[in-house]
Amino acid sequence: MGEPRMTLATRAVLAAFLAGPADEHYGLQIADAAGLPGGTIYPILIRLEQCGWLESRWEDIDPQEEGRPQRRYYRLSERGAQAATTAMAKASDRKRRGFLAARPQGGAA
Amino acid sequence: MIEFLDTAANAGGVLTTIVAVVLAMVQPGRRKRRHRARVRAHVVRVSRYRSVDREVASWRVKAEIEAALAAEEARVKAERRVALALVFVPPGQRERYRQEWVNEMAQLSPQEAGVFALHLLLLAPQMGIMLALKRIFGRA
């Protein structure tokens, strides 16, 4: 399976997951952590799930007992945790190199 | 009253006794009149408050009804948007995403749910294509 495009939003979502790689998060929680509007994270979650970086499951609760509906929880897969760390490092390295390349080189007067 | 007359009589003066008797005869009438006037004033005051209260209560009820209607309208609009977004999702996965999005929206206020649903609707074609490609080719 391919690698997702590392857009700013994708990086923000991955950063939210990498803050606690073993933790499970539901949609609104991920959006909050990533600082993105709630409805905009689903294409990213779908993409990451299709790549095998994320796993999801329905919460096992009785909605009437809890007083709220079931949530769909997402967590990084083992492969996803490694791949996301590498991809994030690569993306930040690319960003740093881009910044350095944009700096004036100076030269002979 | 009898105690008062006894006291007046013991005090001596006939005039004092007469005045006391006259006062004793007159005062109940005065008291009644004053009492009636006081009761009337109180009734008028209370009825004024009641009419103001009634007016305030009716405004409050109206405002509550309007807020509830607006919330219901926003909720219905959000549900419509989700239903429309689900048209783009492949049929096999529609139920999963419907349940997931509706459950997330249940935790939001109607206005927030509307914004959430609008974002879903705007991104639904993109999600639909990703899910369809995965289903057809087994890859995204």
Tab-separated table of C-alpha atoms in Angstrom:
chain	number	residue	atom	x	y	z
A	1	MET	CA	0.000	0.000	0.000
A	2	GLY	CA	1.299	3.474	-0.869
A	3	GLU	CA	2.249	6.285	1.413
A	4	PRO	CA	-0.169	9.152	2.031
A	5	ARG	CA	0.665	12.644	0.831
A	6	MET	CA	2.192	14.486	3.770
A	7	THR	CA	0.077	17.621	3.674
A	8	LEU	CA	-0.031	19.978	6.638
A	9	ALA	CA	-3.368	18.501	7.734
A	10	THR	CA	-2.076	14.924	7.436
A	11	ARG	CA	0.986	15.872	9.479
A	12	ALA	CA	-1.201	17.484	12.129
A	13	VAL	CA	-3.331	14.326	12.379
A	14	LEU	CA	-0.255	12.079	12.535
A	15	ALA	CA	1.312	14.317	15.185
A	16	ALA	CA	-1.860	13.901	17.267
A	17	PHE	CA	-1.515	10.116	16.997
A	18	LEU	CA	2.237	10.101	17.605
A	19	ALA	CA	1.764	12.082	20.842
A	20	GLY	CA	0.494	8.779	22.297
A	21	PRO	CA	1.185	6.025	19.759
A	22	ALA	CA	-0.649	3.346	21.731
A	23	ASP	CA	-3.683	5.537	22.524
A	24	GLU	CA	-7.026	5.294	20.828
A	25	HIS	CA	-8.779	8.446	19.643
A	26	TYR	CA	-12.214	9.188	18.212
A	27	GLY	CA	-12.928	11.638	15.389
A	28	LEU	CA	-13.629	14.842	17.310
A	29	GLN	CA	-10.757	14.168	19.689
A	30	ILE	CA	-8.342	13.819	16.765
A	31	ALA	CA	-9.707	16.999	15.170
A	32	ASP	CA	-9.249	18.866	18.465
A	33	ALA	CA	-5.699	17.602	18.920
A	34	ALA	CA	-4.807	18.424	15.317
A	35	GLY	CA	-6.468	21.848	15.468
A	36	LEU	CA	-8.662	21.081	12.460
A	37	PRO	CA	-12.430	21.406	11.997
A	38	GLY	CA	-14.236	18.172	12.921
A	39	GLY	CA	-15.584	17.283	9.499
A	40	THR	CA	-12.309	17.772	7.624
A	41	ILE	CA	-10.305	14.923	9.127
A	42	TYR	CA	-12.275	12.018	7.646
A	43	PRO	CA	-10.587	11.972	4.221
A	44	ILE	CA	-7.251	11.832	6.088
A	45	LEU	CA	-8.448	9.062	8.391
A	46	ILE	CA	-9.793	7.089	5.422
A	47	ARG	CA	-6.520	7.515	3.557
A	48	LEU	CA	-4.403	6.498	6.560
A	49	GLU	CA	-6.644	3.524	7.251
A	50	GLN	CA	-6.401	2.414	3.635
A	51	CYS	CA	-2.604	2.653	3.811
A	52	GLY	CA	-2.693	0.395	6.842
A	53	TRP	CA	-1.289	3.055	9.159
A	54	LEU	CA	-4.468	3.231	11.222
A	55	GLU	CA	-6.764	0.625	12.675
A	56	SER	CA	-10.296	1.352	13.829
A	57	ARG	CA	-12.959	-0.328	15.911
A	58	TRP	CA	-16.350	0.434	17.412
A	59	GLU	CA	-16.329	1.238	21.103
A	60	ASP	CA	-17.804	-1.592	23.145
A	61	ILE	CA	-20.307	0.192	25.405
A	62	ASP	CA	-24.012	0.231	26.136
A	63	PRO	CA	-25.116	3.668	24.822
A	64	GLN	CA	-28.084	3.819	27.222
A	65	GLU	CA	-25.891	3.111	30.215
A	66	GLU	CA	-23.234	5.634	29.157
A	67	GLY	CA	-25.744	8.239	28.011
A	68	ARG	CA	-23.947	8.806	24.694
A	69	PRO	CA	-23.657	6.983	21.383
A	70	GLN	CA	-20.819	4.598	20.506
A	71	ARG	CA	-17.623	6.093	19.127
A	72	ARG	CA	-15.403	4.798	16.387
A	73	TYR	CA	-11.898	4.628	17.815
A	74	TYR	CA	-8.736	4.930	15.710
A	75	ARG	CA	-5.213	3.973	16.684
A	76	LEU	CA	-1.860	3.687	14.938
A	77	SER	CA	-1.029	0.187	13.760
A	78	GLU	CA	2.432	-1.177	14.515
A	79	ARG	CA	3.513	-0.551	10.927
A	80	GLY	CA	1.771	2.821	10.973
A	81	ALA	CA	3.672	4.002	14.050
A	82	GLN	CA	7.027	3.263	12.395
A	83	ALA	CA	6.020	4.587	8.994
A	84	ALA	CA	4.466	7.746	10.454
A	85	THR	CA	7.564	8.522	12.519
A	86	THR	CA	9.774	8.106	9.438
A	87	ALA	CA	7.429	10.108	7.221
A	88	MET	CA	7.183	12.935	9.746
A	89	ALA	CA	10.974	13.067	10.101
A	90	LYS	CA	11.337	13.094	6.319
A	91	ALA	CA	8.740	15.848	5.965
A	92	SER	CA	10.352	18.065	8.592
A	93	ASP	CA	13.795	17.427	7.058
A	94	ARG	CA	12.445	18.439	3.655
A	95	LYS	CA	10.967	21.563	5.216
A	96	ARG	CA	14.288	22.407	6.899
A	97	ARG	CA	16.244	21.873	3.686
A	98	GLY	CA	13.770	24.048	1.823
A	99	PHE	CA	14.250	26.771	4.382
A	100	LEU	CA	18.066	26.530	4.177
A	101	ALA	CA	18.011	26.588	0.384
A	102	ALA	CA	15.930	29.744	0.457
A	103	ARG	CA	18.527	31.562	2.550
A	104	PRO	CA	20.774	34.018	0.676
A	105	GLN	CA	24.154	32.413	-0.034
A	106	GLY	CA	26.159	35.584	-0.089
A	107	GLY	CA	29.106	35.840	-2.500
A	108	ALA	CA	31.930	37.951	-3.811
A	109	ALA	CA	31.289	41.641	-4.015
B	1	MET	CA	-60.878	46.382	74.808
B	2	ILE	CA	-62.261	45.662	78.277
B	3	GLU	CA	-58.771	45.931	79.691
B	4	PHE	CA	-58.380	49.280	77.984
B	5	LEU	CA	-61.691	50.558	79.461
B	6	ASP	CA	-60.703	49.249	82.921
B	7	THR	CA	-57.387	51.055	82.668
B	8	ALA	CA	-59.155	54.253	81.573
B	9	ALA	CA	-61.664	54.000	84.422
B	10	ASN	CA	-58.942	53.288	86.954
B	11	ALA	CA	-57.067	56.303	85.650
B	12	GLY	CA	-59.899	58.384	87.002
B	13	GLY	CA	-61.394	61.015	84.749
B	14	VAL	CA	-64.950	60.536	83.396
B	15	LEU	CA	-63.917	62.398	80.303
B	16	THR	CA	-61.092	59.999	79.765
B	17	THR	CA	-63.534	57.105	80.067
B	18	ILE	CA	-65.942	58.694	77.571
B	19	VAL	CA	-63.109	59.343	75.127
B	20	ALA	CA	-61.951	55.798	75.585
B	21	VAL	CA	-65.471	54.437	74.936
B	22	VAL	CA	-65.874	56.610	71.845
B	23	LEU	CA	-62.474	55.548	70.572
B	24	ALA	CA	-63.285	51.936	71.249
B	25	MET	CA	-66.506	52.275	69.232
B	26	VAL	CA	-64.944	54.244	66.395
B	27	GLN	CA	-61.645	52.470	66.022
B	28	PRO	CA	-62.885	49.100	64.780
B	29	GLY	CA	-64.603	50.877	61.896
B	30	ARG	CA	-61.461	52.870	61.112
B	31	ARG	CA	-59.340	49.827	61.434
B	32	LYS	CA	-61.633	47.923	59.107
B	33	ARG	CA	-61.534	50.736	56.575
B	34	ARG	CA	-57.765	51.009	56.785
B	35	HIS	CA	-57.436	47.270	56.588
B	36	ARG	CA	-59.733	47.174	53.568
B	37	ALA	CA	-57.781	49.961	51.884
B	38	ARG	CA	-54.537	48.150	52.583
B	39	VAL	CA	-55.919	44.893	51.218
B	40	ARG	CA	-57.245	46.671	48.140
B	41	ALA	CA	-53.851	48.311	47.506
B	42	HIS	CA	-52.133	44.978	47.975
B	43	VAL	CA	-54.518	43.267	45.554
B	44	VAL	CA	-53.937	46.002	42.973
B	45	ARG	CA	-50.154	45.705	43.422
B	46	VAL	CA	-50.224	41.907	43.176
B	47	SER	CA	-52.440	41.956	40.110
B	48	ARG	CA	-50.043	44.423	38.472
B	49	TYR	CA	-47.090	42.149	39.255
B	50	ARG	CA	-49.049	39.181	38.007
B	51	SER	CA	-49.804	40.809	34.682
B	52	VAL	CA	-46.124	41.775	34.302
B	53	ASP	CA	-45.127	38.257	35.351
B	54	ARG	CA	-47.525	36.799	32.847
B	55	GLU	CA	-46.073	38.972	30.090
B	56	VAL	CA	-42.474	38.073	31.005
B	57	ALA	CA	-43.404	34.395	31.203
B	58	SER	CA	-45.025	34.523	27.778
B	59	TRP	CA	-41.894	36.176	26.305
B	60	ARG	CA	-39.727	33.548	27.935
B	61	VAL	CA	-41.876	30.720	26.606
B	62	LYS	CA	-41.862	32.294	23.141
B	63	ALA	CA	-38.067	32.662	23.207
B	64	GLU	CA	-37.651	29.061	24.377
B	65	ILE	CA	-39.947	27.775	21.637
B	66	GLU	CA	-38.094	29.806	18.996
B	67	ALA	CA	-34.698	28.536	20.229
B	68	ALA	CA	-35.954	24.945	20.199
B	69	LEU	CA	-37.321	25.373	16.668
B	70	ALA	CA	-34.037	26.897	15.448
B	71	ALA	CA	-32.064	24.030	17.020
B	72	GLU	CA	-34.391	21.470	15.455
B	73	GLU	CA	-34.070	23.163	12.070
B	74	ALA	CA	-30.246	23.180	12.331
B	75	ARG	CA	-30.288	19.509	13.349
B	76	VAL	CA	-32.498	18.546	10.397
B	77	LYS	CA	-30.267	20.549	8.028
B	78	ALA	CA	-27.161	18.786	9.374
B	79	GLU	CA	-28.814	15.378	8.951
B	80	ARG	CA	-29.734	16.255	5.359
B	81	ARG	CA	-26.120	17.233	4.655
B	82	VAL	CA	-24.854	13.937	6.069
B	83	ALA	CA	-27.434	12.023	4.011
B	84	LEU	CA	-26.240	13.861	0.901
B	85	ALA	CA	-22.561	13.222	1.757
B	86	LEU	CA	-23.320	9.518	2.124
B	87	VAL	CA	-24.505	9.374	-1.485
B	88	PHE	CA	-20.808	9.634	-2.466
B	89	VAL	CA	-19.767	6.773	-0.169
B	90	PRO	CA	-19.887	3.264	-1.690
B	91	PRO	CA	-23.067	1.456	-0.579
B	92	GLY	CA	-21.207	-1.250	1.347
B	93	GLN	CA	-19.597	1.286	3.658
B	94	ARG	CA	-22.410	3.780	3.915
B	95	GLU	CA	-23.835	2.412	7.152
B	96	ARG	CA	-20.500	2.496	8.961
B	97	TYR	CA	-19.807	6.113	8.074
B	98	ARG	CA	-23.419	7.185	8.652
B	99	GLN	CA	-23.324	5.783	12.149
B	100	GLU	CA	-19.876	7.222	12.861
B	101	TRP	CA	-20.766	10.739	11.687
B	102	VAL	CA	-24.214	10.805	13.278
B	103	ASN	CA	-22.731	9.627	16.582
B	104	GLU	CA	-20.061	12.332	16.451
B	105	MET	CA	-22.677	14.972	15.647
B	106	ALA	CA	-24.778	13.885	18.621
B	107	GLN	CA	-22.053	15.267	20.890
B	108	LEU	CA	-22.111	18.691	19.224
B	109	SER	CA	-24.516	21.602	19.455
B	110	PRO	CA	-26.897	21.879	16.461
B	111	GLN	CA	-24.874	24.760	15.000
B	112	GLU	CA	-21.552	22.915	15.404
B	113	ALA	CA	-23.158	19.802	13.943
B	114	GLY	CA	-24.218	21.868	10.927
B	115	VAL	CA	-20.632	23.024	10.319
B	116	PHE	CA	-19.336	19.469	10.836
B	117	ALA	CA	-21.858	18.142	8.286
B	118	LEU	CA	-21.026	20.922	5.819
B	119	HIS	CA	-17.325	19.996	5.894
B	120	LEU	CA	-18.255	16.344	5.386
B	121	LEU	CA	-20.434	17.268	2.429
B	122	LEU	CA	-17.699	19.369	0.818
B	123	LEU	CA	-15.144	16.564	1.202
B	124	ALA	CA	-17.567	13.727	0.393
B	125	PRO	CA	-16.606	13.427	-3.325
B	126	GLN	CA	-12.925	13.044	-2.347
B	127	MET	CA	-13.787	10.428	0.283
B	128	GLY	CA	-16.093	8.657	-2.143
B	129	ILE	CA	-13.378	8.411	-4.809
B	130	MET	CA	-10.830	7.058	-2.299
B	131	LEU	CA	-13.236	4.439	-0.994
B	132	ALA	CA	-14.413	3.460	-4.491
B	133	LEU	CA	-10.850	3.097	-5.820
B	134	LYS	CA	-9.948	0.928	-2.865
B	135	ARG	CA	-13.018	-1.219	-3.505
B	136	ILE	CA	-12.444	-1.550	-7.247
B	137	PHE	CA	-8.671	-1.898	-7.419
B	138	GLY	CA	-7.890	-2.886	-3.873
B	139	ARG	CA	-5.720	0.169	-3.544
B	140	ALA	CA	-6.131	3.918	-3.123
